Amino acid sequence: MKPEDLTRLFVERANAGDAAGIAALYEEEAVMAYPPGQQTVGREAIRALWEKMLASAPRFEPEPPLPTLISGDIALTSTPPKDGAGARAQVVRRQADGSWLRLLDQPEFVTPKR
């Protein structure tokens, strides 16, 4: 019921190999900036991407969130990643039931190649 819950839920579901559970954390038309340099659009495409990524059973570690910025029903969540990806940030939106779902997801910021 808090924007920060999404990061914890992501780690739990990823470590359980639950691609559908991860996708359920996103709005239907969410946009994820992944793989690097590309975008994955829509909950179903995000589920399919995570299904492929979780096939090798990677382990995810919880990352402490930075302070969340909230304006009405929109929030910006972020974490400093342990894997050196620079930063992670998500724009999330409060749903009618009071829960929050990811609308935009930038799972890693990398310096563009010139």
PDB file of C-alpha atoms in Angstrom, residues 10-100:
ATOM      1  CA  PHE A  10       9.745  -7.289  -6.982  1.00  0.00           C
ATOM      2  CA  VAL A  11      12.678  -8.910  -5.148  1.00  0.00           C
ATOM      3  CA  GLU A  12      10.422 -11.497  -3.474  1.00  0.00           C
ATOM      4  CA  ARG A  13       8.706 -12.438  -6.732  1.00  0.00           C
ATOM      5  CA  ALA A  14      11.891 -12.450  -8.822  1.00  0.00           C
ATOM      6  CA  ASN A  15      13.641 -14.757  -6.352  1.00  0.00           C
ATOM      7  CA  ALA A  16      10.582 -17.034  -6.474  1.00  0.00           C
ATOM      8  CA  GLY A  17      10.800 -17.150 -10.295  1.00  0.00           C
ATOM      9  CA  ASP A  18       7.354 -15.543 -10.565  1.00  0.00           C
ATOM     10  CA  ALA A  19       7.333 -13.564 -13.839  1.00  0.00           C
ATOM     11  CA  ALA A  20       3.546 -13.159 -13.751  1.00  0.00           C
ATOM     12  CA  GLY A  21       3.808 -11.827 -10.202  1.00  0.00           C
ATOM     13  CA  ILE A  22       6.404  -9.285 -11.294  1.00  0.00           C
ATOM     14  CA  ALA A  23       4.229  -8.217 -14.244  1.00  0.00           C
ATOM     15  CA  ALA A  24       1.307  -7.698 -11.843  1.00  0.00           C
ATOM     16  CA  LEU A  25       3.337  -4.862 -10.269  1.00  0.00           C
ATOM     17  CA  TYR A  26       2.960  -2.872 -13.522  1.00  0.00           C
ATOM     18  CA  GLU A  27       0.022  -1.035 -15.063  1.00  0.00           C
ATOM     19  CA  GLU A  28      -1.389  -2.596 -18.244  1.00  0.00           C
ATOM     20  CA  GLU A  29       0.399  -0.100 -20.530  1.00  0.00           C
ATOM     21  CA  ALA A  30       3.533   0.413 -18.434  1.00  0.00           C
ATOM     22  CA  VAL A  31       6.862   1.117 -20.115  1.00  0.00           C
ATOM     23  CA  MET A  32      10.103  -0.475 -18.955  1.00  0.00           C
ATOM     24  CA  ALA A  33      13.425   0.827 -20.280  1.00  0.00           C
ATOM     25  CA  TYR A  34      14.925  -2.632 -20.716  1.00  0.00           C
ATOM     26  CA  PRO A  35      16.865  -4.296 -22.304  1.00  0.00           C
ATOM     27  CA  PRO A  36      19.379  -1.406 -22.339  1.00  0.00           C
ATOM     28  CA  GLY A  37      18.701   0.923 -25.236  1.00  0.00           C
ATOM     29  CA  GLN A  38      15.224  -0.539 -25.811  1.00  0.00           C
ATOM     30  CA  GLN A  39      11.756  -0.333 -24.301  1.00  0.00           C
ATOM     31  CA  THR A  40       9.383  -3.093 -23.278  1.00  0.00           C
ATOM     32  CA  VAL A  41       5.792  -1.855 -23.419  1.00  0.00           C
ATOM     33  CA  GLY A  42       2.772  -3.389 -21.715  1.00  0.00           C
ATOM     34  CA  ARG A  43       2.260  -5.804 -18.839  1.00  0.00           C
ATOM     35  CA  GLU A  44       2.222  -8.889 -21.078  1.00  0.00           C
ATOM     36  CA  ALA A  45       5.499  -7.948 -22.792  1.00  0.00           C
ATOM     37  CA  ILE A  46       7.049  -7.225 -19.386  1.00  0.00           C
ATOM     38  CA  ARG A  47       5.909 -10.652 -18.160  1.00  0.00           C
ATOM     39  CA  ALA A  48       7.452 -12.331 -21.212  1.00  0.00           C
ATOM     40  CA  LEU A  49      10.727 -10.454 -20.716  1.00  0.00           C
ATOM     41  CA  TRP A  50      10.923 -11.478 -17.041  1.00  0.00           C
ATOM     42  CA  GLU A  51      10.052 -15.065 -17.893  1.00  0.00           C
ATOM     43  CA  LYS A  52      13.147 -15.208 -20.114  1.00  0.00           C
ATOM     44  CA  MET A  53      15.339 -13.396 -17.596  1.00  0.00           C
ATOM     45  CA  LEU A  54      14.254 -15.589 -14.668  1.00  0.00           C
ATOM     46  CA  ALA A  55      14.923 -18.825 -16.597  1.00  0.00           C
ATOM     47  CA  SER A  56      18.534 -18.744 -15.365  1.00  0.00           C
ATOM     48  CA  ALA A  57      17.350 -18.297 -11.737  1.00  0.00           C
ATOM     49  CA  PRO A  58      19.239 -15.076 -10.913  1.00  0.00           C
ATOM     50  CA  ARG A  59      19.232 -13.949  -7.268  1.00  0.00           C
ATOM     51  CA  PHE A  60      18.181 -10.419  -6.394  1.00  0.00           C
ATOM     52  CA  GLU A  61      19.202  -8.641  -3.208  1.00  0.00           C
ATOM     53  CA  PRO A  62      17.019  -6.046  -1.509  1.00  0.00           C
ATOM     54  CA  GLU A  63      18.221  -2.492  -2.083  1.00  0.00           C
ATOM     55  CA  PRO A  64      17.331   0.224   0.433  1.00  0.00           C
ATOM     56  CA  PRO A  65      15.079   2.838  -1.174  1.00  0.00           C
ATOM     57  CA  LEU A  66      15.966   6.486  -1.467  1.00  0.00           C
ATOM     58  CA  PRO A  67      13.293   8.906  -0.186  1.00  0.00           C
ATOM     59  CA  THR A  68      10.116   8.638  -2.264  1.00  0.00           C
ATOM     60  CA  LEU A  69       8.722  11.765  -3.910  1.00  0.00           C
ATOM     61  CA  ILE A  70       4.910  11.835  -3.920  1.00  0.00           C
ATOM     62  CA  SER A  71       2.603  14.306  -5.646  1.00  0.00           C
ATOM     63  CA  GLY A  72      -1.039  13.274  -5.370  1.00  0.00           C
ATOM     64  CA  ASP A  73      -1.451   9.885  -7.040  1.00  0.00           C
ATOM     65  CA  ILE A  74       2.001   9.858  -8.691  1.00  0.00           C
ATOM     66  CA  ALA A  75       5.268   8.939  -6.981  1.00  0.00           C
ATOM     67  CA  LEU A  76       8.918   8.567  -7.926  1.00  0.00           C
ATOM     68  CA  THR A  77      10.755   5.696  -6.263  1.00  0.00           C
ATOM     69  CA  SER A  78      14.452   4.983  -6.603  1.00  0.00           C
ATOM     70  CA  THR A  79      17.234   2.840  -5.218  1.00  0.00           C
ATOM     71  CA  PRO A  80      21.008   2.931  -5.475  1.00  0.00           C
ATOM     72  CA  PRO A  81      21.753  -0.494  -6.989  1.00  0.00           C
ATOM     73  CA  LYS A  82      24.218  -2.923  -5.499  1.00  0.00           C
ATOM     74  CA  ASP A  83      25.226  -4.096  -8.991  1.00  0.00           C
ATOM     75  CA  GLY A  84      26.767  -0.762 -10.008  1.00  0.00           C
ATOM     76  CA  ALA A  85      24.089   0.052 -12.614  1.00  0.00           C
ATOM     77  CA  GLY A  86      24.143   3.716 -11.521  1.00  0.00           C
ATOM     78  CA  ALA A  87      20.576   4.094 -10.245  1.00  0.00           C
ATOM     79  CA  ARG A  88      17.098   2.637 -10.542  1.00  0.00           C
ATOM     80  CA  ALA A  89      13.940   4.753 -10.751  1.00  0.00           C
ATOM     81  CA  GLN A  90      10.251   4.095 -11.211  1.00  0.00           C
ATOM     82  CA  VAL A  91       7.237   6.334 -11.645  1.00  0.00           C
ATOM     83  CA  VAL A  92       4.299   4.696  -9.887  1.00  0.00           C
ATOM     84  CA  ARG A  93       0.615   5.568  -9.753  1.00  0.00           C
ATOM     85  CA  ARG A  94      -1.933   5.027  -7.000  1.00  0.00           C
ATOM     86  CA  GLN A  95      -4.759   2.768  -8.131  1.00  0.00           C
ATOM     87  CA  ALA A  96      -8.449   3.084  -7.212  1.00  0.00           C
ATOM     88  CA  ASP A  97      -8.029   0.498  -4.433  1.00  0.00           C
ATOM     89  CA  GLY A  98      -5.169   2.494  -2.844  1.00  0.00           C
ATOM     90  CA  SER A  99      -2.398   0.190  -4.090  1.00  0.00           C
ATOM     91  CA  TRP A 100       0.433   1.410  -6.306  1.00  0.00           C
TER      92      TRP A 100
END
